[in-house]
Coordinates of C-alpha atoms and ligand atoms in Angstrom, one line a residue:
M1 CA -0.2 0.4 -0.2
I2 CA 1.7 3.4 -0.7
P3 CA 1.9 5.4 2.5
G4 CA -0.8 8.2 2.6
A5 CA -3.2 7.3 -0.1
D6 CA -6.1 5.9 1.5
D7 CA -6.4 9.2 3.1
Y8 CA -6.1 11.0 -0.5
D9 CA -8.1 8.0 -1.8
V10 CA -5.7 7.1 -4.1
D11 CA -6.3 3.9 -5.4
V12 CA -3.4 2.9 -7.1
T13 CA -2.5 -1.2 -7.1
F14 CA 0.3 -3.0 -8.7
D15 CA 0.2 -5.9 -10.2
E16 CA 3.1 -8.7 -9.2
T17 CA 3.9 -10.2 -13.1
E18 CA 4.2 -6.3 -13.7
V19 CA 6.7 -5.2 -11.1
Q20 CA 8.8 -8.0 -11.2
Q21 CA 8.9 -7.6 -15.1
L22 CA 10.4 -4.1 -15.0
L23 CA 12.8 -5.0 -12.7
S24 CA 14.8 -7.3 -14.9
V25 CA 14.9 -4.2 -17.5
E26 CA 18.6 -3.8 -18.7
P27 CA 19.4 -1.0 -21.1
A28 CA 19.4 -2.9 -23.7
D29 CA 15.4 -3.7 -23.4
V30 CA 15.2 0.0 -24.9
D31 CA 16.0 2.0 -27.8
A32 CA 17.8 5.2 -27.8
A33 CA 15.6 8.3 -29.6
D34 CA 15.9 9.3 -32.7
E35 CA 15.8 13.1 -31.2
L36 CA 16.3 14.8 -28.0
T37 CA 14.1 17.8 -27.4
F38 CA 14.9 20.5 -24.3
A39 CA 12.5 24.4 -24.1
K40 CA 14.3 27.9 -22.9
N41 CA 13.1 28.9 -20.3
V42 CA 13.3 31.2 -17.1
F43 CA 13.8 29.8 -13.2
V44 CA 11.7 31.9 -11.3
P45 CA 11.9 30.9 -8.0
L46 CA 8.8 32.6 -6.1
T47 CA 9.0 31.1 -2.8
T48 CA 11.4 29.6 -1.1
A49 CA 9.0 29.0 2.0
C50 CA 7.8 25.2 2.0
R51 CA 6.4 23.4 4.9
Y52 CA 7.9 20.2 4.7
T53 CA 11.7 20.0 5.2
C54 CA 13.3 17.3 3.5
T55 CA 16.5 16.1 4.0
Y56 CA 18.1 16.0 0.5
C57 CA 17.3 19.3 0.2
T58 CA 18.7 23.3 0.2
Y59 CA 15.9 25.0 -1.8
F60 CA 13.7 25.4 1.4
D61 CA 14.6 28.4 3.8
A62 CA 13.3 28.7 7.2
P63 CA 10.7 30.6 8.4
G64 CA 12.0 33.8 9.3
E65 CA 14.6 33.9 5.5
A66 CA 12.4 32.8 3.1
S67 CA 12.2 34.6 -0.1
L68 CA 9.0 35.9 -2.1
L69 CA 9.3 37.4 -5.2
S70 CA 8.0 40.6 -6.0
P71 CA 5.3 41.6 -8.7
E72 CA 8.3 43.5 -10.0
E73 CA 11.4 41.3 -9.1
V74 CA 9.2 38.8 -11.4
R75 CA 8.5 41.4 -14.1
D76 CA 12.4 42.4 -13.8
V77 CA 13.8 38.3 -14.5
V78 CA 10.9 37.2 -16.9
R79 CA 11.3 40.1 -19.3
T80 CA 15.0 39.2 -19.4
G81 CA 14.1 35.4 -20.4
A82 CA 11.8 36.8 -22.7
D83 CA 14.4 39.2 -24.5
A84 CA 17.0 36.2 -24.8
G85 CA 14.4 34.0 -26.5
C86 CA 13.2 31.8 -23.7
T87 CA 9.3 30.4 -24.1
E88 CA 8.6 29.6 -20.5
A89 CA 8.2 30.8 -17.2
L90 CA 9.4 28.8 -14.8
F91 CA 8.0 29.2 -11.5
T92 CA 8.7 27.2 -8.6
F93 CA 7.8 26.9 -4.7
G94 CA 8.1 25.1 -2.1
D95 CA 4.9 23.1 -0.3
D96 CA 2.1 25.8 0.6
P97 CA 4.0 28.0 3.4
D98 CA 2.4 26.5 6.7
D99 CA 1.4 29.0 9.6
R100 CA 5.4 29.1 10.7
Y101 CA 5.6 31.7 7.7
T102 CA 4.2 34.8 9.0
R103 CA 6.4 37.2 7.1
I104 CA 5.3 35.7 3.6
H105 CA 1.7 35.5 4.7
D106 CA 1.6 39.2 6.1
Q107 CA 3.7 40.2 2.5
L108 CA 1.1 38.3 0.3
A109 CA -2.1 39.7 2.6
E110 CA 0.2 43.8 1.9
W111 CA -0.1 42.6 -1.7
G112 CA -3.6 41.9 -1.5
H113 CA -3.3 38.2 -1.9
D114 CA -4.8 35.0 0.8
S115 CA -3.1 32.4 -0.6
I116 CA 0.9 31.4 -2.5
H117 CA -1.8 30.3 -5.3
T118 CA -3.7 33.4 -6.2
Y119 CA -0.3 35.1 -6.1
L120 CA 0.7 32.6 -8.6
R121 CA -2.3 33.7 -10.6
E122 CA -0.9 36.9 -10.7
V123 CA 2.5 36.6 -11.5
C124 CA 2.1 33.8 -14.4
E125 CA -0.1 36.7 -16.1
I126 CA 2.6 39.2 -15.7
A127 CA 4.9 36.2 -17.8
L128 CA 1.8 35.8 -20.4
D129 CA 1.6 39.8 -20.6
E130 CA 5.9 39.4 -21.1
G131 CA 5.5 36.8 -23.5
L132 CA 7.1 33.8 -21.7
L133 CA 4.0 30.9 -20.8
P134 CA 3.9 29.6 -17.2
H135 CA 4.9 26.6 -15.9
S136 CA 4.4 26.7 -12.5
N137 CA 5.8 23.8 -10.2
P138 CA 3.8 24.5 -6.9
G139 CA 4.2 21.1 -5.4
D140 CA 0.7 19.3 -3.7
Q141 CA -1.9 21.1 -4.6
T142 CA -5.5 20.8 -4.1
R143 CA -8.1 20.3 -6.8
D144 CA -9.6 24.1 -5.3
Q145 CA -6.0 25.6 -5.8
M146 CA -5.0 24.2 -8.9
E147 CA -8.1 25.3 -10.4
L148 CA -7.3 28.6 -9.3
V149 CA -4.4 28.2 -11.5
A150 CA -5.0 26.1 -14.4
D151 CA -6.0 28.5 -17.0
V152 CA -2.7 30.5 -16.9
N153 CA -0.3 28.1 -16.9
S154 CA 0.7 26.1 -20.6
S155 CA 1.7 23.2 -18.5
M156 CA 2.0 22.5 -14.2
G157 CA 4.2 20.1 -11.9
V158 CA 5.3 18.4 -9.8
M159 CA 8.1 15.5 -8.9
L160 CA 6.3 12.5 -7.3
E161 CA 9.6 11.4 -6.1
T162 CA 8.8 7.9 -4.6
T163 CA 5.6 5.6 -3.3
A164 CA 8.1 5.2 -1.1
D165 CA 8.3 5.7 2.4
V166 CA 11.9 7.3 3.3
D167 CA 13.5 9.0 6.3
A168 CA 14.9 11.2 3.3
H169 CA 11.0 13.0 3.6
A170 CA 11.0 12.3 7.9
G171 CA 10.9 14.8 10.4
P172 CA 7.8 17.1 11.9
R173 CA 6.1 17.7 8.4
V174 CA 6.4 14.3 6.2
K175 CA 6.0 15.1 2.8
N176 CA 3.3 12.5 1.9
P177 CA 3.5 9.8 -1.6
G178 CA -0.5 9.9 -1.5
Q179 CA -1.0 13.8 -1.3
R180 CA 1.9 13.3 -4.6
L181 CA -0.2 11.0 -6.7
N182 CA -3.5 13.1 -5.3
T183 CA -1.6 16.3 -7.1
I184 CA -0.9 13.8 -10.6
R185 CA -4.7 13.3 -10.8
N186 CA -6.3 16.5 -9.9
A187 CA -4.0 17.4 -13.4
G188 CA -5.2 14.7 -14.7
E189 CA -9.1 14.8 -13.7
L190 CA -8.7 19.4 -14.5
G191 CA -6.9 18.3 -18.0
V192 CA -3.8 20.6 -17.6
P193 CA -0.6 18.6 -19.3
F194 CA 1.5 17.5 -16.5
T195 CA 5.4 16.6 -15.9
T196 CA 6.3 14.5 -12.6
G197 CA 9.3 12.5 -12.3
I198 CA 11.1 10.3 -9.9
L199 CA 14.6 10.9 -7.6
V200 CA 16.7 8.2 -7.3
G201 CA 18.7 7.7 -3.7
I202 CA 16.7 9.0 -1.2
G203 CA 16.1 5.5 0.4
E204 CA 14.5 3.6 -1.9
D205 CA 15.0 0.7 -3.6
W206 CA 14.4 -1.2 -6.6
R207 CA 11.0 -2.0 -5.7
D208 CA 9.8 1.1 -5.2
R209 CA 11.6 2.7 -8.4
A210 CA 9.2 0.1 -10.2
E211 CA 6.5 1.0 -8.3
S212 CA 7.0 4.4 -8.9
L213 CA 7.1 4.9 -12.6
L214 CA 4.4 2.3 -12.2
A215 CA 2.1 4.9 -10.3
I216 CA 2.8 7.2 -12.7
R217 CA 2.3 5.1 -16.1
E218 CA -1.7 4.3 -14.4
M219 CA -2.4 7.8 -13.8
H220 CA -1.6 8.5 -17.8
E221 CA -3.5 5.6 -18.3
R222 CA -6.4 7.1 -16.8
Y223 CA -6.0 10.3 -17.9
G224 CA -3.3 11.1 -20.7
H225 CA -1.8 14.0 -19.0
V226 CA 2.0 13.1 -18.8
Q227 CA 3.7 14.2 -20.9
E228 CA 7.4 13.9 -19.7
V229 CA 9.0 11.9 -16.6
I230 CA 12.6 13.3 -15.1
V231 CA 14.6 10.0 -13.9
Q232 CA 16.8 12.8 -11.1
N233 CA 19.7 11.6 -9.1
V234 CA 20.4 12.6 -5.6
V235 CA 23.8 15.0 -5.5
P236 CA 25.2 16.0 -2.7
N237 CA 25.0 19.0 -1.7
E238 CA 25.5 21.7 1.5
R239 CA 23.0 20.4 3.8
S240 CA 23.2 16.6 3.1
N241 CA 25.5 14.1 1.8
Y242 CA 23.5 11.4 0.2
D243 CA 25.9 9.6 -1.6
R244 CA 25.2 9.9 -6.1
P245 CA 23.6 6.5 -7.3
S246 CA 26.1 5.1 -10.0
V247 CA 25.9 5.3 -13.5
E248 CA 24.9 1.9 -13.6
T249 CA 22.5 2.2 -11.4
M250 CA 20.8 5.2 -13.4
R251 CA 21.1 3.5 -16.2
R252 CA 19.5 1.0 -15.2
V253 CA 16.5 3.5 -13.7
V254 CA 16.4 5.2 -16.9
A255 CA 16.1 2.1 -18.9
M256 CA 12.9 1.1 -16.4
A257 CA 10.9 4.3 -17.2
R258 CA 11.2 4.0 -20.8
Y259 CA 10.5 0.5 -21.2
C260 CA 6.8 1.6 -18.4
L261 CA 6.3 4.1 -19.6
P262 CA 3.8 4.1 -23.1
E263 CA 5.8 6.1 -26.3
E264 CA 4.4 9.3 -26.3
V265 CA 5.4 10.4 -21.9
S266 CA 9.6 11.4 -22.6
V267 CA 11.8 10.2 -20.4
Q268 CA 14.1 13.2 -19.6
V269 CA 17.1 13.8 -17.4
P270 CA 18.4 16.9 -16.1
P271 CA 22.0 17.7 -18.0
N272 CA 23.2 19.4 -15.0
L273 CA 22.4 16.6 -12.2
S274 CA 23.2 13.6 -14.2
P275 CA 25.7 11.8 -16.3
T276 CA 23.8 12.3 -20.0
R277 CA 26.1 11.3 -22.2
D278 CA 26.1 8.0 -20.2
L279 CA 22.2 7.7 -20.2
L280 CA 21.5 8.6 -24.1
D281 CA 21.1 5.0 -25.3
C282 CA 18.6 4.2 -22.4
G283 CA 15.4 5.7 -23.8
V284 CA 16.2 9.4 -22.9
D285 CA 14.7 11.8 -25.5
D286 CA 14.3 15.0 -23.6
L287 CA 17.0 17.7 -21.6
G288 CA 14.2 19.2 -19.6
G289 CA 14.3 23.6 -19.1
V290 CA 17.5 25.2 -19.9
S291 CA 18.4 28.7 -19.2
P292 CA 20.1 30.9 -20.7
V293 CA 20.0 34.0 -18.0
T294 CA 18.9 32.3 -15.0
D295 CA 20.7 29.7 -12.6
D296 CA 18.6 26.4 -10.9
H297 CA 17.6 27.2 -8.1
I298 CA 17.0 24.3 -6.5
N299 CA 20.2 23.5 -7.4
P300 CA 22.3 26.2 -7.1
E301 CA 25.6 24.7 -7.2
Y302 CA 25.0 22.6 -10.3
K303 CA 25.6 25.1 -13.5
W304 CA 23.0 24.4 -16.1
P305 CA 25.3 23.2 -19.4
A306 CA 25.3 25.6 -22.1
L307 CA 23.3 25.3 -25.0
Q308 CA 26.5 24.3 -26.6
E309 CA 26.5 22.2 -24.5
L310 CA 23.1 20.4 -25.2
E311 CA 24.0 20.1 -29.1
D312 CA 27.1 19.0 -28.1
I313 CA 25.4 16.0 -26.5
A314 CA 22.9 15.7 -29.4
D315 CA 26.0 15.2 -31.4
E316 CA 28.0 12.9 -30.0
A317 CA 24.6 11.1 -29.7
G318 CA 24.2 11.6 -33.9
V319 CA 20.8 12.9 -33.2
P320 CA 19.2 16.4 -33.7
L321 CA 18.2 18.4 -30.8
R322 CA 15.1 20.4 -31.0
E323 CA 13.6 22.6 -29.3
R324 CA 9.7 22.6 -27.9
L325 CA 7.8 24.9 -26.1
P326 CA 6.9 23.9 -21.9
V327 CA 3.4 22.0 -23.3
Y328 CA 4.2 19.3 -25.4
R329 CA 2.9 20.0 -29.1
R330 CA 0.5 16.5 -28.9
Y331 CA -1.7 18.3 -26.2
L332 CA -1.8 21.8 -29.2
P333 CA -5.0 22.1 -31.3
D334 CA -4.1 21.3 -34.8
D335 CA -4.8 24.8 -35.6
L336 CA -1.8 26.4 -33.2
G337 CA 0.8 23.8 -34.7
G338 CA 0.0 21.0 -32.4
D339 CA -1.2 17.4 -33.1
S340 CA -3.8 17.2 -30.9
E341 CA -7.9 17.1 -32.4
R342 CA -9.4 18.4 -29.3
N343 CA -9.3 21.6 -27.8
E344 CA -9.3 21.3 -24.2
W345 CA -5.6 20.7 -23.0
V346 CA -4.6 24.2 -23.4
S347 CA -7.1 27.2 -22.1
E348 CA -8.2 30.2 -24.0
T349 CA -5.9 32.2 -22.8
I350 CA -2.9 30.2 -23.0
R351 CA -4.1 29.0 -27.3
D352 CA -4.3 32.9 -27.4
A353 CA -0.5 33.6 -26.5
I354 CA 0.7 31.2 -28.7
A355 CA -2.0 32.7 -31.5
A356 CA -0.9 36.5 -30.9
D357 CA 0.4 38.2 -33.9
D358 CA 3.0 39.7 -31.8
E359 CA 7.0 39.1 -31.1
A360 CA 5.9 36.8 -28.2
G361 CA 3.7 34.3 -30.9
E362 CA 6.3 35.1 -33.4
R363 CA 8.6 33.5 -30.8
Y364 CA 5.9 30.5 -29.8
R365 CA 5.8 29.7 -33.8
R366 CA 9.1 29.7 -34.6
V367 CA 9.5 27.1 -32.2
L368 CA 6.3 25.1 -33.3
D369 CA 8.0 25.3 -36.7
A370 CA 10.9 23.5 -36.0
R371 CA 9.5 20.3 -36.8
Ligands
LIG1 S1 11.9 19.5 -1.8 FE1 10.3 20.7 -2.2 S2 8.4 20.3 -0.4 FE2 10.9 19.1 -0.2 S3 11.7 19.8 1.4 FE3 12.7 20.9 -0.5 S4 11.4 22.1 -1.8 FE4 10.3 21.6 0.1

């Protein structure tokens, strides 16, 4: 039973034959992708307040120290990104700031907000106004919270990390796999194109990895909304000293992800954290968001490689490198250059932004036209 599943009425069960089959997968069982994709983004760390204290995480700050970007700061960052040719504003969060973060709540109140989600809506609108498509990762979300911001996001995400109960999530406030799956289910029910992923090396075992991937596949089979799955290794940092998983481990996990997930779901590794070149033949087809103008605030000690580096990686693999939007093409209607005959995956607001006859619209079309 997945911890917390009952609390959120998440009914995911595992077929033992499928678990065993996935556990037997090796890199030789999957094919290398025939192209690599990436998105150009600006990283906007909206708040570093987080109700959790995951032991491997350097992102969150304690109450009294946590930051909250102002609307003006957000506008500055996204404008810089738009000027540099980005298409995505990646809004990152800790999980909902809890009652301990009085300064954050007071600041939000001063700006006219009673929740971080109403503020997220405002800054997503700023990003759209400046010509970037929002992709928000606000941690766990109730259906109501997600509904509040879904129409101003081209896609959203949250890492499942693992379905296991691991010490890395221990402490007075424990991140709950059932709640994560509930967030992924909320996205499916609301028709939000979604990014999720697993974190490797935080105390989970091989069976946990297999079950985590099967749980994500189950959610995608129900709703069709998972656009990509990140397979990320933990890294040592200033707060923790986790062993980085070996290249052999990562090769096997990436191959398991590729084997488990339907072909249309991309398998992504973050090139600033992973031994990317050694993983490409295991089915990686996406290198995630790459920022030409901002650091990776989640892992600030690990700089994003330059775009040139991504081109070198693709060259060495002998495959083309193609830029994509934060929302995958198959969720866009065909009149916007997408593959979907349905119109409901992205909101009218996002469709209008992509179709706009302005500088931003040209930038999106340039990406969509580069098939
Ligand atoms: S990993 Fe995410 S949920 Fe955990 S402490 Fe860091 S920001 Fe919070």
